[in-house]
Short mmCIF file of C-alpha atoms in Angstrom, two decimals:
data_model
loop_
_atom_site.label_atom_id
_atom_site.label_comp_id
_atom_site.label_asym_id
_atom_site.label_seq_id
_atom_site.Cartn_x
_atom_site.Cartn_y
_atom_site.Cartn_z
CA MET A 1 -100.33 -134.33 33.74
CA ARG A 2 -103.30 -132.38 32.43
CA ILE A 3 -102.14 -129.41 30.35
CA LEU A 4 -104.13 -126.41 29.15
CA ILE A 5 -102.68 -124.67 26.09
CA THR A 6 -104.20 -121.31 25.29
CA GLY A 7 -103.86 -120.49 21.63
CA GLY A 8 -103.31 -124.22 21.21
CA ALA A 9 -104.68 -124.35 17.68
CA GLY A 10 -102.03 -121.90 16.52
CA PHE A 11 -98.66 -122.70 14.99
CA ILE A 12 -96.63 -123.22 18.15
CA GLY A 13 -99.58 -124.48 20.17
CA SER A 14 -100.68 -127.22 17.80
CA ASN A 15 -97.15 -128.56 17.43
CA LEU A 16 -96.71 -128.52 21.19
CA ALA A 17 -100.08 -130.20 21.76
CA LEU A 18 -99.32 -133.07 19.40
CA ARG A 19 -95.93 -133.69 21.01
CA LEU A 20 -97.47 -133.67 24.50
CA VAL A 21 -100.19 -136.07 23.46
CA ASP A 22 -97.52 -138.40 22.08
CA LYS A 23 -95.78 -138.21 25.49
CA GLY A 24 -98.97 -139.25 27.25
CA TYR A 25 -100.24 -135.90 28.51
CA LYS A 26 -103.93 -135.03 28.51
CA VAL A 27 -104.23 -131.76 26.59
CA THR A 28 -107.02 -129.19 26.58
CA ILE A 29 -106.94 -126.30 24.12
CA LEU A 30 -108.60 -122.89 24.45
CA ASP A 31 -108.56 -121.03 21.12
CA ASN A 32 -110.83 -118.61 19.27
CA LEU A 33 -109.75 -119.84 15.79
CA SER A 34 -108.97 -116.34 14.56
CA PRO A 35 -109.80 -115.91 10.85
CA GLN A 36 -106.55 -113.95 10.39
CA ILE A 37 -104.67 -117.18 11.12
CA HIS A 38 -107.10 -119.96 10.31
CA GLY A 39 -109.23 -118.54 7.50
CA ASN A 40 -112.99 -117.99 7.38
CA ASN A 41 -114.07 -121.60 7.82
CA PRO A 42 -111.49 -122.90 10.32
CA THR A 43 -113.31 -125.99 11.56
CA GLU A 44 -113.39 -127.35 8.01
CA THR A 45 -110.30 -125.95 6.34
CA SER A 46 -107.65 -125.00 8.93
CA PRO A 47 -104.87 -127.62 8.85
CA LEU A 48 -103.70 -126.50 12.29
CA PHE A 49 -107.09 -127.03 13.90
CA ILE A 50 -107.73 -130.28 12.04
CA SER A 51 -104.40 -131.65 13.26
CA ILE A 52 -105.42 -131.36 16.95
CA LYS A 53 -109.21 -131.58 17.06
CA GLU A 54 -109.44 -135.38 17.49
CA LYS A 55 -106.47 -135.66 19.87
CA THR A 56 -107.26 -132.95 22.39
CA SER A 57 -110.20 -131.52 24.33
CA PHE A 58 -111.01 -128.37 22.37
CA ILE A 59 -112.79 -125.28 23.71
CA ASN A 60 -113.71 -122.67 21.13
CA GLY A 61 -113.44 -119.57 23.25
CA SER A 62 -111.48 -116.45 24.07
CA VAL A 63 -108.99 -115.57 26.77
CA THR A 64 -110.89 -112.28 27.09
CA ASN A 65 -113.93 -114.13 28.46
CA TYR A 66 -114.05 -115.17 32.11
CA GLU A 67 -116.52 -117.99 31.49
CA ASP A 68 -114.28 -119.52 28.83
CA TRP A 69 -111.37 -119.38 31.27
CA LYS A 70 -113.38 -121.01 34.05
CA LYS A 71 -114.31 -123.87 31.74
CA ALA A 72 -110.75 -124.27 30.48
CA LEU A 73 -109.09 -124.21 33.93
CA LEU A 74 -111.16 -127.04 35.29
CA ASP A 75 -108.93 -129.98 36.40
CA GLN A 76 -105.70 -128.62 34.87
CA ASP A 77 -102.24 -129.22 36.35
CA ALA A 78 -100.36 -126.67 34.21
CA ILE A 79 -100.99 -123.91 31.69
CA VAL A 80 -98.96 -123.03 28.61
CA HIS A 81 -100.24 -119.52 27.83
CA LEU A 82 -99.60 -118.90 24.14
CA ALA A 83 -102.79 -117.03 23.18
CA ALA A 84 -101.93 -113.55 21.92
CA GLU A 85 -102.37 -111.15 19.06
CA THR A 86 -99.09 -111.12 17.16
CA GLY A 87 -97.48 -108.75 14.70
CA THR A 88 -95.31 -105.72 15.34
CA GLY A 89 -96.71 -103.53 12.58
CA GLN A 90 -100.40 -104.25 13.14
CA SER A 91 -100.03 -103.66 16.87
CA MET A 92 -99.12 -100.03 16.22
CA TYR A 93 -102.63 -99.19 15.00
CA GLU A 94 -104.81 -101.87 16.61
CA ILE A 95 -103.72 -100.93 20.10
CA ASP A 96 -106.94 -101.69 21.94
CA ARG A 97 -107.23 -105.19 20.48
CA TYR A 98 -103.61 -106.09 21.28
CA THR A 99 -103.83 -104.81 24.86
CA ASP A 100 -107.25 -106.38 25.40
CA VAL A 101 -106.14 -109.85 24.33
CA ASN A 102 -102.53 -109.92 25.44
CA ILE A 103 -102.73 -107.99 28.72
CA GLY A 104 -106.41 -108.33 29.51
CA GLY A 105 -106.52 -112.06 28.73
CA THR A 106 -103.49 -112.71 30.93
CA SER A 107 -104.98 -110.62 33.75
CA LYS A 108 -108.19 -112.68 33.67
CA MET A 109 -106.22 -115.92 33.91
CA LEU A 110 -104.28 -114.63 36.93
CA GLU A 111 -107.38 -113.23 38.60
CA LEU A 112 -108.93 -116.69 38.55
CA LEU A 113 -105.74 -118.45 39.62
CA VAL A 114 -105.50 -116.16 42.66
CA ASN A 115 -109.17 -116.11 43.65
CA THR A 116 -110.62 -119.52 42.79
CA ASN A 117 -109.95 -123.13 43.63
CA HIS A 118 -107.90 -125.02 41.02
CA ASP A 119 -105.13 -127.59 40.57
CA VAL A 120 -102.69 -125.49 38.51
CA LYS A 121 -99.11 -125.86 39.71
CA LYS A 122 -97.16 -124.25 36.85
CA VAL A 123 -97.75 -121.54 34.24
CA ILE A 124 -95.54 -121.12 31.19
CA VAL A 125 -95.98 -117.79 29.40
CA ALA A 126 -94.90 -117.13 25.83
CA SER A 127 -92.90 -113.94 25.99
CA SER A 128 -90.98 -112.55 23.00
CA ARG A 129 -87.64 -111.16 21.86
CA SER A 130 -89.67 -108.05 20.98
CA ILE A 131 -89.55 -106.95 24.63
CA TYR A 132 -85.83 -106.17 24.24
CA GLY A 133 -86.41 -103.72 21.40
CA GLU A 134 -82.98 -103.25 19.87
CA GLY A 135 -80.46 -105.91 20.83
CA LYS A 136 -77.26 -105.72 22.80
CA TYR A 137 -74.12 -104.13 21.35
CA ILE A 138 -70.52 -103.58 22.34
CA SER A 139 -68.97 -100.15 22.18
CA GLN A 140 -65.18 -99.97 22.05
CA GLU A 141 -65.32 -96.94 24.32
CA LEU A 142 -68.21 -97.81 26.65
CA GLY A 143 -68.57 -101.59 26.75
CA PRO A 144 -72.09 -103.14 26.52
CA VAL A 145 -74.74 -100.63 25.41
CA TYR A 146 -78.40 -100.68 24.44
CA PRO A 147 -79.15 -98.17 21.65
CA ARG A 148 -82.34 -96.14 21.61
CA HIS A 149 -84.97 -96.71 18.96
CA ARG A 150 -83.96 -95.37 15.58
CA SER A 151 -85.34 -92.02 14.45
CA PRO A 152 -87.31 -91.49 11.21
CA GLU A 153 -85.06 -88.55 10.41
CA LEU A 154 -81.96 -90.77 10.19
CA MET A 155 -83.74 -93.64 8.42
CA ASP A 156 -85.10 -91.19 5.82
CA LYS A 157 -81.44 -90.57 5.00
CA GLY A 158 -80.71 -94.29 4.62
CA LEU A 159 -78.90 -94.45 7.96
CA PHE A 160 -80.33 -97.70 9.34
CA GLU A 161 -77.65 -99.00 11.70
CA VAL A 162 -78.06 -98.08 15.34
CA THR A 163 -75.68 -95.63 17.00
CA TYR A 164 -74.86 -94.66 20.55
CA PRO A 165 -73.73 -91.26 21.96
CA ASP A 166 -69.98 -90.84 22.43
CA SER A 167 -69.22 -94.19 20.79
CA SER A 168 -67.62 -95.32 17.58
CA ALA A 169 -69.32 -97.96 15.43
CA LEU A 170 -71.10 -100.62 17.54
CA VAL A 171 -70.53 -104.36 17.31
CA LEU A 172 -73.64 -106.55 17.58
CA THR A 173 -73.55 -109.25 20.25
CA ALA A 174 -76.04 -111.78 21.58
CA THR A 175 -78.82 -110.46 23.82
CA ASP A 176 -78.97 -112.17 27.24
CA GLU A 177 -81.87 -112.31 29.69
CA ASN A 178 -80.38 -109.50 31.82
CA SER A 179 -80.29 -107.10 28.90
CA LYS A 180 -82.26 -103.87 28.91
CA ILE A 181 -85.99 -104.19 28.30
CA HIS A 182 -87.12 -101.36 26.01
CA PRO A 183 -89.72 -102.53 23.46
CA SER A 184 -90.24 -100.43 20.37
CA SER A 185 -93.79 -101.58 19.47
CA VAL A 186 -97.16 -101.98 21.16
CA TYR A 187 -96.81 -105.74 20.66
CA GLY A 188 -93.52 -105.69 22.54
CA VAL A 189 -95.05 -103.65 25.37
CA THR A 190 -97.90 -106.13 25.73
CA LYS A 191 -95.53 -109.12 25.76
CA GLN A 192 -93.39 -107.42 28.41
CA THR A 193 -96.49 -106.85 30.55
CA GLN A 194 -97.69 -110.45 30.06
CA GLU A 195 -94.35 -111.75 31.20
CA GLN A 196 -94.14 -109.46 34.22
CA LEU A 197 -97.69 -110.23 35.31
CA VAL A 198 -97.11 -113.98 35.27
CA MET A 199 -93.65 -113.83 36.86
CA THR A 200 -94.94 -111.54 39.61
CA VAL A 201 -98.31 -113.06 40.48
CA CYS A 202 -97.79 -116.82 40.13
CA PRO A 203 -94.88 -117.27 42.58
CA SER A 204 -96.77 -115.14 45.12
CA VAL A 205 -99.48 -117.79 45.32
CA GLY A 206 -97.25 -120.85 45.09
CA ILE A 207 -97.55 -121.47 41.35
CA ALA A 208 -94.30 -122.02 39.47
CA ALA A 209 -93.85 -119.58 36.59
CA VAL A 210 -91.68 -119.86 33.51
CA ALA A 211 -91.26 -117.26 30.75
CA PHE A 212 -89.84 -118.08 27.34
CA ARG A 213 -88.69 -115.20 25.21
CA TYR A 214 -89.16 -116.78 21.79
CA GLN A 215 -87.24 -115.43 18.83
CA ASN A 216 -88.66 -115.64 15.27
CA VAL A 217 -90.32 -119.08 15.17
CA TYR A 218 -90.79 -120.74 11.80
CA GLY A 219 -91.42 -124.12 10.20
CA PRO A 220 -94.00 -126.33 8.48
CA GLY A 221 -97.53 -125.51 9.54
CA GLN A 222 -97.20 -121.78 10.12
CA SER A 223 -100.00 -119.72 8.66
CA LEU A 224 -99.57 -118.75 5.03
CA LYS A 225 -102.75 -116.65 5.23
CA ASN A 226 -101.59 -114.08 7.76
CA PRO A 227 -99.96 -111.05 6.06
CA TYR A 228 -99.10 -109.33 9.35
CA THR A 229 -96.43 -111.60 10.86
CA GLY A 230 -93.96 -114.30 9.86
CA ILE A 231 -91.45 -113.06 7.32
CA LEU A 232 -90.77 -116.51 5.87
CA SER A 233 -94.46 -117.20 5.23
CA ILE A 234 -95.06 -113.69 3.89
CA PHE A 235 -92.16 -113.94 1.42
CA SER A 236 -93.19 -117.47 0.46
CA THR A 237 -96.71 -116.42 -0.41
CA GLN A 238 -95.34 -113.55 -2.49
CA ILE A 239 -92.96 -115.85 -4.36
CA LYS A 240 -95.64 -118.48 -4.97
CA ASN A 241 -97.85 -115.78 -6.48
CA GLY A 242 -95.02 -114.69 -8.75
CA ASN A 243 -94.82 -111.33 -7.03
CA GLY A 244 -91.61 -109.47 -6.30
CA ILE A 245 -90.27 -109.08 -2.77
CA ASN A 246 -89.85 -105.61 -1.32
CA ILE A 247 -86.94 -105.64 1.13
CA PHE A 248 -87.15 -102.91 3.75
CA GLU A 249 -84.21 -100.72 4.76
CA ASP A 250 -81.00 -102.05 3.14
CA GLY A 251 -81.73 -105.74 3.62
CA LYS A 252 -79.03 -106.12 6.26
CA GLU A 253 -81.41 -106.00 9.23
CA SER A 254 -81.23 -109.39 10.97
CA ARG A 255 -83.26 -111.75 13.14
CA ASP A 256 -82.75 -115.00 15.00
CA PHE A 257 -84.86 -117.69 13.26
CA VAL A 258 -85.63 -120.69 15.47
CA TYR A 259 -87.22 -123.85 14.10
CA ILE A 260 -90.57 -125.00 15.52
CA ASP A 261 -89.26 -128.37 16.78
CA ASP A 262 -86.61 -126.59 18.83
CA VAL A 263 -89.21 -124.29 20.32
CA VAL A 264 -91.43 -127.24 21.29
CA ASN A 265 -88.43 -129.00 22.86
CA ALA A 266 -87.56 -125.94 24.93
CA THR A 267 -91.14 -125.47 26.05
CA ILE A 268 -91.45 -129.09 27.19
CA LEU A 269 -88.23 -128.75 29.14
CA GLY A 270 -89.78 -125.79 30.91
CA LEU A 271 -92.86 -127.82 31.67
CA GLU A 272 -91.05 -130.88 32.99
CA ARG A 273 -87.92 -129.51 34.70
CA GLU A 274 -88.07 -127.99 38.16
CA GLU A 275 -84.90 -126.08 37.30
CA ALA A 276 -87.10 -123.92 35.06
CA ASN A 277 -89.35 -122.81 37.89
CA ASN A 278 -89.58 -119.02 38.29
CA GLU A 279 -86.97 -118.43 35.60
CA ILE A 280 -86.92 -116.49 32.31
CA PHE A 281 -85.25 -117.97 29.21
CA ASN A 282 -84.34 -116.91 25.69
CA VAL A 283 -85.36 -119.46 23.06
CA GLY A 284 -83.65 -119.08 19.71
CA ALA A 285 -81.05 -120.53 17.39
CA GLY A 286 -78.46 -118.04 18.64
CA VAL A 287 -77.54 -116.97 15.11
CA PRO A 288 -78.49 -113.74 13.27
CA VAL A 289 -79.64 -114.02 9.67
CA ASP A 290 -80.22 -110.92 7.55
CA VAL A 291 -83.45 -110.36 5.63
CA LEU A 292 -81.83 -110.25 2.18
CA THR A 293 -80.35 -113.68 2.85
CA VAL A 294 -83.78 -114.96 3.84
CA ALA A 295 -85.36 -113.70 0.61
CA SER A 296 -82.54 -115.01 -1.59
CA LYS A 297 -82.57 -118.46 0.00
CA LEU A 298 -86.32 -118.76 -0.35
CA VAL A 299 -86.19 -117.85 -4.06
CA GLU A 300 -83.40 -120.39 -4.48
CA ASN A 301 -85.25 -123.16 -2.66
CA TYR A 302 -88.48 -122.64 -4.58
CA ASN A 303 -86.62 -122.20 -7.86
CA ILE A 304 -89.06 -119.44 -8.78
CA LYS A 305 -87.37 -116.32 -10.07
CA VAL A 306 -89.01 -113.16 -8.77
CA PRO A 307 -87.40 -109.70 -8.42
CA ILE A 308 -85.95 -108.80 -5.04
CA ASN A 309 -86.09 -105.05 -4.53
CA ILE A 310 -84.15 -103.32 -1.74
CA SER A 311 -86.33 -100.25 -1.35
CA GLY A 312 -85.01 -98.35 1.64
CA GLN A 313 -88.55 -98.14 2.96
CA TYR A 314 -89.13 -98.90 6.62
CA ARG A 315 -91.79 -99.50 9.30
CA LEU A 316 -91.91 -97.60 12.56
CA GLY A 317 -91.60 -100.06 15.42
CA ASP A 318 -89.18 -102.38 13.64
CA ILE A 319 -85.79 -103.05 15.22
CA ARG A 320 -82.45 -103.38 13.44
CA HIS A 321 -80.87 -106.48 15.00
CA ASN A 322 -81.48 -108.97 17.79
CA TYR A 323 -80.30 -112.51 18.40
CA ALA A 324 -80.42 -114.68 21.48
CA ASP A 325 -77.75 -115.52 24.03
CA LEU A 326 -78.62 -119.14 24.94
CA SER A 327 -76.16 -119.55 27.82
CA LYS A 328 -78.81 -119.67 30.53
CA ILE A 329 -81.17 -122.19 28.90
CA ARG A 330 -78.21 -124.39 28.02
CA ARG A 331 -76.93 -124.30 31.58
CA LEU A 332 -80.19 -124.83 33.48
CA LEU A 333 -82.24 -126.92 31.09
CA GLY A 334 -79.69 -128.55 28.79
CA PHE A 335 -81.41 -127.04 25.74
CA GLU A 336 -79.55 -127.02 22.44
CA PRO A 337 -81.11 -125.98 19.11
CA GLU A 338 -80.85 -128.91 16.75
CA VAL A 339 -82.03 -127.53 13.40
CA THR A 340 -79.84 -125.09 11.47
CA PHE A 341 -81.45 -122.31 9.46
CA GLU A 342 -80.39 -123.98 6.18
CA GLU A 343 -81.96 -127.32 7.17
CA GLY A 344 -85.03 -125.68 8.65
CA LEU A 345 -85.59 -123.62 5.50
CA LYS A 346 -85.38 -126.77 3.35
CA ARG A 347 -88.00 -128.46 5.52
CA PHE A 348 -90.20 -125.35 5.49
CA THR A 349 -90.10 -124.76 1.75
CA LYS A 350 -90.66 -128.46 1.02
CA TRP A 351 -93.83 -128.23 3.11
CA VAL A 352 -94.93 -124.98 1.41
CA ASP A 353 -94.59 -126.73 -1.95
CA THR A 354 -97.34 -129.15 -0.84
CA GLN A 355 -99.75 -126.38 0.15
CA GLN A 356 -102.38 -124.50 -1.81
CA VAL A 357 -101.12 -121.09 -2.89
CA GLN A 358 -102.74 -118.44 -0.75
CA GLU A 359 -103.81 -114.96 -1.83
CA ASP A 360 -101.03 -112.44 -1.40
CA ARG A 361 -102.53 -109.86 0.97
CA TYR A 362 -99.29 -108.33 2.15
CA GLN A 363 -99.75 -105.10 0.22
CA LYS A 364 -103.03 -104.53 2.03
CA SER A 365 -101.22 -104.72 5.37
CA ILE A 366 -98.62 -102.21 4.14
CA ASP A 367 -101.33 -99.86 2.84
CA GLU A 368 -102.94 -99.94 6.30
CA MET A 369 -99.65 -98.91 7.91
CA ARG A 370 -98.99 -96.21 5.32
CA ALA A 371 -102.42 -94.74 5.94
CA LYS A 372 -101.57 -94.40 9.63
CA GLY A 373 -98.19 -92.78 8.89
CA LEU A 374 -96.33 -95.85 10.22
CA PHE A 375 -94.75 -96.93 6.91
CA LYS A 376 -92.21 -94.69 5.19
#
C-alpha cells in the first residue's frame, strides 16, 4: 500500500512512517516542518525530519494549501491525517491559526477527496482525548455524569476537583467512546470538528474512515523545543536547565500517558484491519497518572534535584482528569498497551540524557497566557 502521512515529520508521524517502511509500505509525507517543533533549521538539525528524509517521499508543504494537497494525494491508497496545531493553552489565544490548520486543512483534504479522481480507500484521522473535556465520573446518587468545565471562581479558592449538582463527591472512571463530547479548549473544538468531518464525509463517498482519540502521547523523539505542549518534555527541559518545576493546581490533576510504540501499533491496526472501518477508538494506556507523580519521577530518573513547587495556579481550558476506557479497541482490534508508564518513562529519560539541552522557553508561554488573562 501507498500511504500518505500528513504531519509525518512530527513525533507520532515519523515513528509511524519508519514502522510502515519496515513493513514494506511506500510512505509519502506532507509536512511544513514547523519551527515550533523542529527548530529554525529543520532540514539540517531536526532529528525527526532527518530520521525519515531518506526513507520516505517528502513534500515540504502545508495542509492549508490546495496545491500541496493535490501533489500529496497523487497515487495514494490511504491517508493518516496527523497534521495539526497542538497545545491546549496556545489554542486559546491563537484561534485563527488553530482553526485554519486543523479545520481548514481537513476541509481541503475532504474537498479534494469528494471532487477529484484519486485512489484513496481509507482515511485515519488523529482525534484527541481533548474532545471529551472533563472525563466521565460516577455519582452515588445519579450514576454516570459529565461535569461542566470548572469555574475560575472556585479554582481561585483552591477548589480544583469537579463537582456535579445534587451529587455527593464524584468517583473518576474511564471515559469510553460514547461519553459526552464537551471540549474545554479551542484545540479540543478543532479536534472534535476534524473527527466529525472525516467520519461524516468519507463514508458518504465510499472511503473507510477511522478516528483515534489519542491520549497524552510520549516517548523518545518528542520535541524538547516546544514549550506549548507535552508535559514530560516541558518538565524535562526545565530539569535539565536546573530550573524548578511549577505544578499547577494541587498537583493531583491526572492524565493518561500512552507510549509512542503503543500509539503506532494502534494506528497500524486501524490501517490494516477492516474491523476498524468507520469506527472511533480511544488510544491510551488506560491508567491515570497525576502531575505531581510525573514531576517527581522525572526528577528521580534524571537524578537532578530541582525544587517542585505546587503553586495553586491554573490555566483556563485545562481539564481535571481524563483516562481512556480501552474496551472497544481491545474487542474490535485486539489492541493492548504494552509499555507501562514506569518503563516508558525510563526509556524516555534515557533518551533525553543523550540529547542536547534545549533552552527553557516555558515561562515565555506562560507569560503569553497571563497577558491574555488565561493564566491565573
